[in-house]
Amino acid sequence: MTQTPACPPPLPEAEAEDGTEVNTEPENQTENKAGSKAENPAENQSENPDGPESEADFELALPAPALTPGQAFDALYAYAAPALVRQTYLLTGRRELARESVERAFQLAWQRWPEVAVDRDPAGWVRAAAYEYAMSPWHRLRLRHRTPEPPPAALDDRRLLSVLLSLPPAYRRTVLLYDGLGIGLPETAAETEASTPAAAGRLLHAREVVAARVPELADPGELRLRLTELGSKESLRTAAKPVVVRSGSERRARRWTRAAIAFTVLLIGSTAFTLRTAPDHYEAPQAPAATISGVPPRSGPGPLSEEEQEVRVKLRSTFQNGPERLRPELR
């Protein structure tokens, strides 16, 4: 039998010739020790129980506070309202209508804020609402919209604005979205509620009209630059502050709610009154009277003379009782 030799004892730390100790452990063991500290952050935290080393690290570790609905609405308003007023002015050519349209659109957005907040493009939602209100055909019935507004000061700007206003509303909106804002054709078609081929046809027709009347704007890039400059040159008054817009939206919602309640009560009251007073059975209408020829007219006794009246009084006063009264005999 051969005996297995015992494991050699650990080697003592060797000493260099100058007397300093030399580490005889393998290199991989030293690397494992260093890596164990890096891989065990819990042990490192136990060594430093006080947490982060500085206040800055502690502040970075805290989650960012979430915005309230009012703060989120105010941020969206500050970001999108000025540009929307300029864009709506290019659609309508009216400064006050552009401001009013943007304000109404944001009021509607605040009423439907749970829907707008989760939309992938809240600014696009408000833009679509502002465009719809601005291009409503009912505005032409308003007295202040029957008089034209003063045109832009520059001649080129007047020409471009007149060309835009001469286009049909759908064509005008398409060229503004695609060439003015740089929105893709499918998105433009979706916002204008048309198919992509129809939106492309509107865009080509609008470009042809603009190029025919203003030849230097035949290039789409130049057209987009001029549209941006035209909107920025005008001194347009932005809509009211976001706080005012939110309060106006809430007042409008309360008025509509009260009007709906009053109309419902009036409808219920009129229905109850009708049920109370209406006939509960059918009555056939009577035929109108008609004259029949050959039949003598209906006649009756005429008025009594004085003598006849005296006889009637005498008969009623006498022979009331007694045997003198004639009585019928039953046989």
Tab-separated table of C-alpha atoms in Angstrom:
chain	number	residue	atom	x	y	z
A	1	MET	CA	0.000	0.000	0.000
A	2	THR	CA	1.162	3.374	-0.819
A	3	GLN	CA	0.362	6.184	1.544
A	4	THR	CA	-0.927	9.499	0.228
A	5	PRO	CA	1.351	12.272	1.264
A	6	ALA	CA	-0.187	14.855	3.566
A	7	CYS	CA	-0.936	18.376	2.302
A	8	PRO	CA	2.004	20.579	2.764
A	9	PRO	CA	1.624	23.250	5.414
A	10	PRO	CA	1.079	26.820	4.255
A	11	LEU	CA	4.220	28.514	3.283
A	12	PRO	CA	5.346	31.211	5.614
A	13	GLU	CA	5.611	34.729	4.301
A	14	ALA	CA	8.926	35.025	2.609
A	15	GLU	CA	11.275	37.762	3.443
A	16	ALA	CA	13.281	39.641	0.970
A	17	GLU	CA	16.897	40.066	1.321
A	18	ASP	CA	16.415	43.564	2.770
A	19	GLY	CA	14.060	42.260	5.469
A	20	THR	CA	10.674	43.344	4.009
A	21	GLU	CA	7.804	40.889	3.903
A	22	VAL	CA	6.754	39.524	0.546
A	23	ASN	CA	3.120	38.475	-0.157
A	24	THR	CA	3.211	34.921	-1.380
A	25	GLU	CA	-0.569	34.536	-1.990
A	26	PRO	CA	-1.601	33.856	-5.562
A	27	GLU	CA	-2.731	36.791	-7.640
A	28	ASN	CA	-6.213	35.360	-8.212
A	29	GLN	CA	-6.867	35.285	-4.460
A	30	THR	CA	-6.059	38.965	-4.136
A	31	GLU	CA	-8.323	39.733	-7.054
A	32	ASN	CA	-11.175	37.734	-5.478
A	33	LYS	CA	-10.826	39.707	-2.258
A	34	ALA	CA	-11.025	42.988	-4.134
A	35	GLY	CA	-13.976	41.819	-6.194
A	36	SER	CA	-15.896	40.548	-3.201
A	37	LYS	CA	-16.047	44.051	-1.782
A	38	ALA	CA	-17.318	45.444	-5.055
A	39	GLU	CA	-19.896	42.688	-5.517
A	40	ASN	CA	-21.324	42.994	-2.002
A	41	PRO	CA	-22.580	46.543	-1.667
A	42	ALA	CA	-24.611	45.547	1.377
A	43	GLU	CA	-21.407	44.787	3.273
A	44	ASN	CA	-19.955	48.093	2.137
A	45	GLN	CA	-23.091	49.859	3.432
A	46	SER	CA	-22.712	48.086	6.735
A	47	GLU	CA	-19.291	49.571	6.969
A	48	ASN	CA	-20.811	53.039	6.395
A	49	PRO	CA	-24.167	52.935	8.204
A	50	ASP	CA	-24.730	56.668	7.894
A	51	GLY	CA	-25.885	56.309	4.227
A	52	PRO	CA	-24.642	58.591	1.415
A	53	GLU	CA	-21.431	60.431	2.011
A	54	SER	CA	-22.915	63.892	1.160
A	55	GLU	CA	-26.266	65.732	0.980
A	56	ALA	CA	-25.966	65.956	-2.803
A	57	ASP	CA	-25.988	62.166	-3.080
A	58	PHE	CA	-29.039	62.057	-0.826
A	59	GLU	CA	-30.926	64.596	-2.958
A	60	LEU	CA	-30.114	62.672	-6.129
A	61	ALA	CA	-31.438	59.495	-4.535
A	62	LEU	CA	-34.885	61.070	-3.897
A	63	PRO	CA	-37.547	60.605	-6.634
A	64	ALA	CA	-38.599	63.664	-8.606
A	65	PRO	CA	-41.923	65.114	-7.389
A	66	ALA	CA	-44.878	64.508	-9.739
A	67	LEU	CA	-46.662	67.498	-11.284
A	68	THR	CA	-50.214	68.301	-10.297
A	69	PRO	CA	-52.838	68.555	-13.070
A	70	GLY	CA	-52.802	72.332	-12.800
A	71	GLN	CA	-49.012	72.521	-13.092
A	72	ALA	CA	-48.991	70.165	-16.080
A	73	PHE	CA	-51.697	72.221	-17.800
A	74	ASP	CA	-49.817	75.458	-17.163
A	75	ALA	CA	-46.639	73.957	-18.627
A	76	LEU	CA	-48.496	72.821	-21.755
A	77	TYR	CA	-50.114	76.243	-22.092
A	78	ALA	CA	-46.810	78.099	-21.791
A	79	TYR	CA	-45.233	75.771	-24.355
A	80	ALA	CA	-47.946	75.686	-27.033
A	81	ALA	CA	-50.170	78.780	-26.711
A	82	PRO	CA	-47.952	81.444	-28.389
A	83	ALA	CA	-47.207	79.278	-31.428
A	84	LEU	CA	-50.867	78.229	-31.744
A	85	VAL	CA	-52.013	81.854	-31.878
A	86	ARG	CA	-49.629	82.534	-34.779
A	87	GLN	CA	-50.708	79.401	-36.631
A	88	THR	CA	-54.403	80.161	-36.191
A	89	TYR	CA	-53.832	83.665	-37.511
A	90	LEU	CA	-52.468	82.170	-40.736
A	91	LEU	CA	-55.636	80.072	-41.033
A	92	THR	CA	-58.142	82.868	-40.444
A	93	GLY	CA	-56.349	86.169	-41.065
A	94	ARG	CA	-57.989	87.546	-37.896
A	95	ARG	CA	-56.009	88.333	-34.793
A	96	GLU	CA	-58.821	88.358	-32.236
A	97	LEU	CA	-60.342	85.158	-33.602
A	98	ALA	CA	-56.940	83.440	-33.346
A	99	ARG	CA	-56.638	84.397	-29.679
A	100	GLU	CA	-60.214	83.357	-28.942
A	101	SER	CA	-59.773	80.010	-30.718
A	102	VAL	CA	-56.674	79.112	-28.714
A	103	GLU	CA	-58.357	80.098	-25.454
A	104	ARG	CA	-61.432	77.988	-26.220
A	105	ALA	CA	-59.240	75.045	-27.205
A	106	PHE	CA	-57.361	75.146	-23.905
A	107	GLN	CA	-60.619	75.485	-21.978
A	108	LEU	CA	-61.862	72.346	-23.684
A	109	ALA	CA	-58.545	70.639	-22.922
A	110	TRP	CA	-58.902	71.468	-19.211
A	111	GLN	CA	-62.453	70.075	-19.178
A	112	ARG	CA	-61.125	66.828	-20.705
A	113	TRP	CA	-57.762	66.867	-18.998
A	114	PRO	CA	-57.751	63.152	-18.027
A	115	GLU	CA	-58.038	62.366	-21.745
A	116	VAL	CA	-55.536	65.017	-22.883
A	117	ALA	CA	-52.948	64.158	-20.225
A	118	VAL	CA	-52.553	60.571	-21.458
A	119	ASP	CA	-52.565	61.522	-25.152
A	120	ARG	CA	-49.284	60.882	-26.948
A	121	ASP	CA	-49.340	64.453	-28.346
A	122	PRO	CA	-51.226	66.858	-26.031
A	123	ALA	CA	-50.105	69.886	-28.056
A	124	GLY	CA	-51.501	68.269	-31.202
A	125	TRP	CA	-54.807	67.624	-29.414
A	126	VAL	CA	-55.114	71.303	-28.500
A	127	ARG	CA	-54.000	72.364	-31.993
A	128	ALA	CA	-56.742	70.303	-33.637
A	129	ALA	CA	-59.363	71.799	-31.294
A	130	ALA	CA	-58.151	75.345	-31.989
A	131	TYR	CA	-58.204	74.800	-35.759
A	132	GLU	CA	-61.705	73.336	-35.658
A	133	TYR	CA	-63.061	76.294	-33.694
A	134	ALA	CA	-61.256	78.876	-35.833
A	135	MET	CA	-62.482	77.423	-39.133
A	136	SER	CA	-66.105	77.003	-38.082
A	137	PRO	CA	-68.445	78.491	-40.734
A	138	TRP	CA	-70.664	80.029	-38.043
A	139	HIS	CA	-68.150	82.836	-37.450
A	140	ARG	CA	-69.234	84.541	-40.663
A	141	LEU	CA	-72.600	85.299	-39.022
A	142	ARG	CA	-70.974	87.379	-36.283
A	143	LEU	CA	-71.096	91.139	-36.806
A	144	ARG	CA	-67.480	91.856	-35.962
A	145	HIS	CA	-66.287	89.225	-38.432
A	146	ARG	CA	-68.046	90.863	-41.369
A	147	THR	CA	-65.600	93.758	-41.457
A	148	PRO	CA	-62.074	92.970	-42.737
A	149	GLU	CA	-59.082	93.415	-40.480
A	150	PRO	CA	-56.050	95.517	-41.458
A	151	PRO	CA	-53.614	93.419	-43.528
A	152	PRO	CA	-49.878	93.005	-42.738
A	153	ALA	CA	-47.629	95.977	-43.402
A	154	ALA	CA	-45.209	94.307	-45.843
A	155	LEU	CA	-46.355	93.773	-49.426
A	156	ASP	CA	-44.967	90.211	-49.624
A	157	ASP	CA	-46.749	89.273	-46.430
A	158	ARG	CA	-50.031	90.653	-47.746
A	159	ARG	CA	-49.680	88.658	-50.942
A	160	LEU	CA	-48.916	85.427	-49.100
A	161	LEU	CA	-51.778	85.885	-46.632
A	162	SER	CA	-54.241	86.686	-49.406
A	163	VAL	CA	-53.193	83.534	-51.273
A	164	LEU	CA	-53.676	81.421	-48.154
A	165	LEU	CA	-57.106	82.890	-47.431
A	166	SER	CA	-58.198	82.286	-51.025
A	167	LEU	CA	-57.672	78.528	-50.600
A	168	PRO	CA	-60.514	76.323	-49.319
A	169	PRO	CA	-60.334	75.733	-45.555
A	170	ALA	CA	-59.270	72.078	-45.877
A	171	TYR	CA	-56.495	72.937	-48.380
A	172	ARG	CA	-55.318	75.825	-46.221
A	173	ARG	CA	-55.110	73.614	-43.155
A	174	THR	CA	-53.255	70.891	-45.043
A	175	VAL	CA	-50.556	73.203	-46.414
A	176	LEU	CA	-50.102	74.809	-43.001
A	177	LEU	CA	-49.649	71.461	-41.245
A	178	TYR	CA	-47.359	69.905	-43.848
A	179	ASP	CA	-45.335	72.831	-45.169
A	180	GLY	CA	-45.702	75.216	-42.249
A	181	LEU	CA	-45.182	72.849	-39.317
A	182	GLY	CA	-43.378	69.972	-41.020
A	183	ILE	CA	-45.859	67.297	-39.945
A	184	GLY	CA	-45.817	64.048	-41.921
A	185	LEU	CA	-48.412	63.348	-44.564
A	186	PRO	CA	-50.179	60.480	-42.694
A	187	GLU	CA	-50.436	62.613	-39.560
A	188	THR	CA	-51.695	65.554	-41.605
A	189	ALA	CA	-54.331	63.346	-43.220
A	190	ALA	CA	-55.442	62.033	-39.823
A	191	GLU	CA	-55.727	65.526	-38.335
A	192	THR	CA	-57.695	66.854	-41.300
A	193	GLU	CA	-59.940	63.745	-41.276
A	194	ALA	CA	-59.026	62.697	-44.798
A	195	SER	CA	-57.261	59.805	-46.466
A	196	THR	CA	-53.585	60.060	-47.291
A	197	PRO	CA	-54.158	60.305	-51.089
A	198	ALA	CA	-56.754	63.024	-50.518
A	199	ALA	CA	-54.374	64.978	-48.283
A	200	ALA	CA	-51.637	64.641	-50.905
A	201	GLY	CA	-53.985	65.952	-53.600
A	202	ARG	CA	-54.950	68.938	-51.466
A	203	LEU	CA	-51.317	69.705	-50.775
A	204	LEU	CA	-50.334	69.589	-54.457
A	205	HIS	CA	-53.247	71.804	-55.446
A	206	ALA	CA	-52.424	74.342	-52.724
A	207	ARG	CA	-48.785	74.443	-53.789
A	208	GLU	CA	-49.807	75.022	-57.403
A	209	VAL	CA	-52.003	77.959	-56.425
A	210	VAL	CA	-49.277	79.496	-54.253
A	211	ALA	CA	-46.620	79.024	-56.952
A	212	ALA	CA	-48.887	80.563	-59.603
A	213	ARG	CA	-49.547	83.717	-57.613
A	214	VAL	CA	-46.220	83.962	-55.763
A	215	PRO	CA	-43.580	82.298	-57.990
A	216	GLU	CA	-40.728	82.735	-55.531
A	217	LEU	CA	-42.534	80.397	-53.110
A	218	ALA	CA	-42.579	77.406	-55.445
A	219	ASP	CA	-39.922	75.755	-53.266
A	220	PRO	CA	-41.563	74.082	-50.208
A	221	GLY	CA	-38.593	75.021	-48.030
A	222	GLU	CA	-38.963	78.690	-48.924
A	223	LEU	CA	-42.712	78.476	-48.346
A	224	ARG	CA	-42.195	77.041	-44.872
A	225	LEU	CA	-39.692	79.795	-44.030
A	226	ARG	CA	-42.066	82.503	-45.209
A	227	LEU	CA	-44.980	81.036	-43.261
A	228	THR	CA	-42.878	81.054	-40.094
A	229	GLU	CA	-41.777	84.641	-40.686
A	230	LEU	CA	-45.316	85.805	-41.428
A	231	GLY	CA	-46.621	84.390	-38.169
A	232	SER	CA	-43.760	85.835	-36.114
A	233	LYS	CA	-43.917	89.348	-37.600
A	234	GLU	CA	-47.475	90.040	-36.498
A	235	SER	CA	-47.976	91.531	-33.051
A	236	LEU	CA	-50.441	88.949	-31.814
A	237	ARG	CA	-51.825	89.058	-28.317
A	238	THR	CA	-51.567	85.741	-26.564
A	239	ALA	CA	-54.587	84.365	-24.784
A	240	ALA	CA	-55.147	84.985	-21.086
A	241	LYS	CA	-52.993	83.486	-18.358
A	242	PRO	CA	-53.387	79.756	-17.719
A	243	VAL	CA	-55.040	80.375	-14.364
A	244	VAL	CA	-57.653	82.565	-16.052
A	245	VAL	CA	-58.181	79.943	-18.764
A	246	ARG	CA	-58.718	77.188	-16.196
A	247	SER	CA	-61.159	79.283	-14.155
A	248	GLY	CA	-63.050	80.272	-17.316
A	249	SER	CA	-63.290	76.635	-18.324
A	250	GLU	CA	-64.703	75.701	-14.941
A	251	ARG	CA	-67.264	78.543	-15.071
A	252	ARG	CA	-68.334	77.497	-18.559
A	253	ALA	CA	-68.732	73.896	-17.423
A	254	ARG	CA	-70.867	75.001	-14.464
A	255	ARG	CA	-73.097	77.125	-16.716
A	256	TRP	CA	-73.621	74.277	-19.158
A	257	THR	CA	-74.393	71.903	-16.283
A	258	ARG	CA	-76.972	74.281	-14.844
A	259	ALA	CA	-78.513	74.824	-18.263
A	260	ALA	CA	-78.755	71.070	-18.791
A	261	ILE	CA	-80.400	70.619	-15.380
A	262	ALA	CA	-82.885	73.438	-16.062
A	263	PHE	CA	-83.740	72.002	-19.476
A	264	THR	CA	-84.256	68.558	-17.955
A	265	VAL	CA	-86.555	69.953	-15.262
A	266	LEU	CA	-88.530	71.910	-17.880
A	267	LEU	CA	-88.888	68.821	-20.034
A	268	ILE	CA	-90.084	66.713	-17.096
A	269	GLY	CA	-92.565	69.424	-16.051
A	270	SER	CA	-94.022	69.814	-19.535
A	271	THR	CA	-94.345	66.047	-19.856
A	272	ALA	CA	-96.154	65.775	-16.529
A	273	PHE	CA	-98.511	68.656	-17.448
A	274	THR	CA	-99.309	67.019	-20.771
A	275	LEU	CA	-100.065	63.691	-19.125
A	276	ARG	CA	-102.312	65.441	-16.611
A	277	THR	CA	-104.368	67.484	-19.069
A	278	ALA	CA	-104.446	65.267	-22.156
A	279	PRO	CA	-107.651	63.214	-22.799
A	280	ASP	CA	-107.473	59.597	-21.776
A	281	HIS	CA	-109.868	58.237	-24.444
A	282	TYR	CA	-110.681	58.827	-28.057
A	283	GLU	CA	-113.649	61.010	-29.012
A	284	ALA	CA	-114.811	60.853	-32.579
A	285	PRO	CA	-115.217	64.285	-34.132
A	286	GLN	CA	-118.803	65.396	-34.926
A	287	ALA	CA	-119.709	65.965	-38.537
A	288	PRO	CA	-120.647	69.539	-39.427
A	289	ALA	CA	-124.350	70.329	-39.817
A	290	ALA	CA	-125.860	70.396	-43.296
A	291	THR	CA	-129.212	71.703	-44.589
A	292	ILE	CA	-131.613	69.063	-46.032
A	293	SER	CA	-134.071	70.267	-48.642
A	294	GLY	CA	-137.774	69.222	-48.569
A	295	VAL	CA	-138.073	68.899	-44.789
A	296	PRO	CA	-140.063	71.573	-42.927
A	297	PRO	CA	-138.104	73.397	-40.297
A	298	ARG	CA	-138.517	72.341	-36.710
A	299	SER	CA	-141.089	74.521	-34.928
A	300	GLY	CA	-142.386	74.664	-31.380
A	301	PRO	CA	-145.095	76.453	-29.386
A	302	GLY	CA	-144.779	80.171	-29.366
A	303	PRO	CA	-144.940	82.412	-26.353
A	304	LEU	CA	-148.244	82.505	-24.315
A	305	SER	CA	-150.536	85.449	-24.586
A	306	GLU	CA	-151.770	87.359	-21.560
A	307	GLU	CA	-155.066	85.505	-21.470
A	308	GLU	CA	-153.356	82.135	-21.690
A	309	GLN	CA	-151.053	83.090	-18.894
A	310	GLU	CA	-154.064	84.092	-16.687
A	311	VAL	CA	-155.731	80.737	-17.373
A	312	ARG	CA	-152.528	78.893	-16.471
A	313	VAL	CA	-152.302	80.770	-13.192
A	314	LYS	CA	-155.948	80.051	-12.402
A	315	LEU	CA	-155.562	76.368	-13.107
A	316	ARG	CA	-152.496	76.103	-10.891
A	317	SER	CA	-154.178	77.904	-7.987
A	318	THR	CA	-157.484	75.991	-7.922
A	319	PHE	CA	-158.416	72.346	-7.651
A	320	GLN	CA	-155.224	71.481	-5.865
A	321	ASN	CA	-156.987	69.345	-3.203
A	322	GLY	CA	-160.405	67.868	-2.678
A	323	PRO	CA	-162.870	65.739	-4.620
A	324	GLU	CA	-163.324	68.413	-7.253
A	325	ARG	CA	-159.953	67.529	-8.774
A	326	LEU	CA	-160.192	65.188	-11.679
A	327	ARG	CA	-158.261	62.089	-11.091
A	328	PRO	CA	-157.834	59.113	-13.384
A	329	GLU	CA	-159.530	55.902	-12.311
A	330	LEU	CA	-157.746	52.693	-12.729
A	331	ARG	CA	-160.059	49.928	-14.065
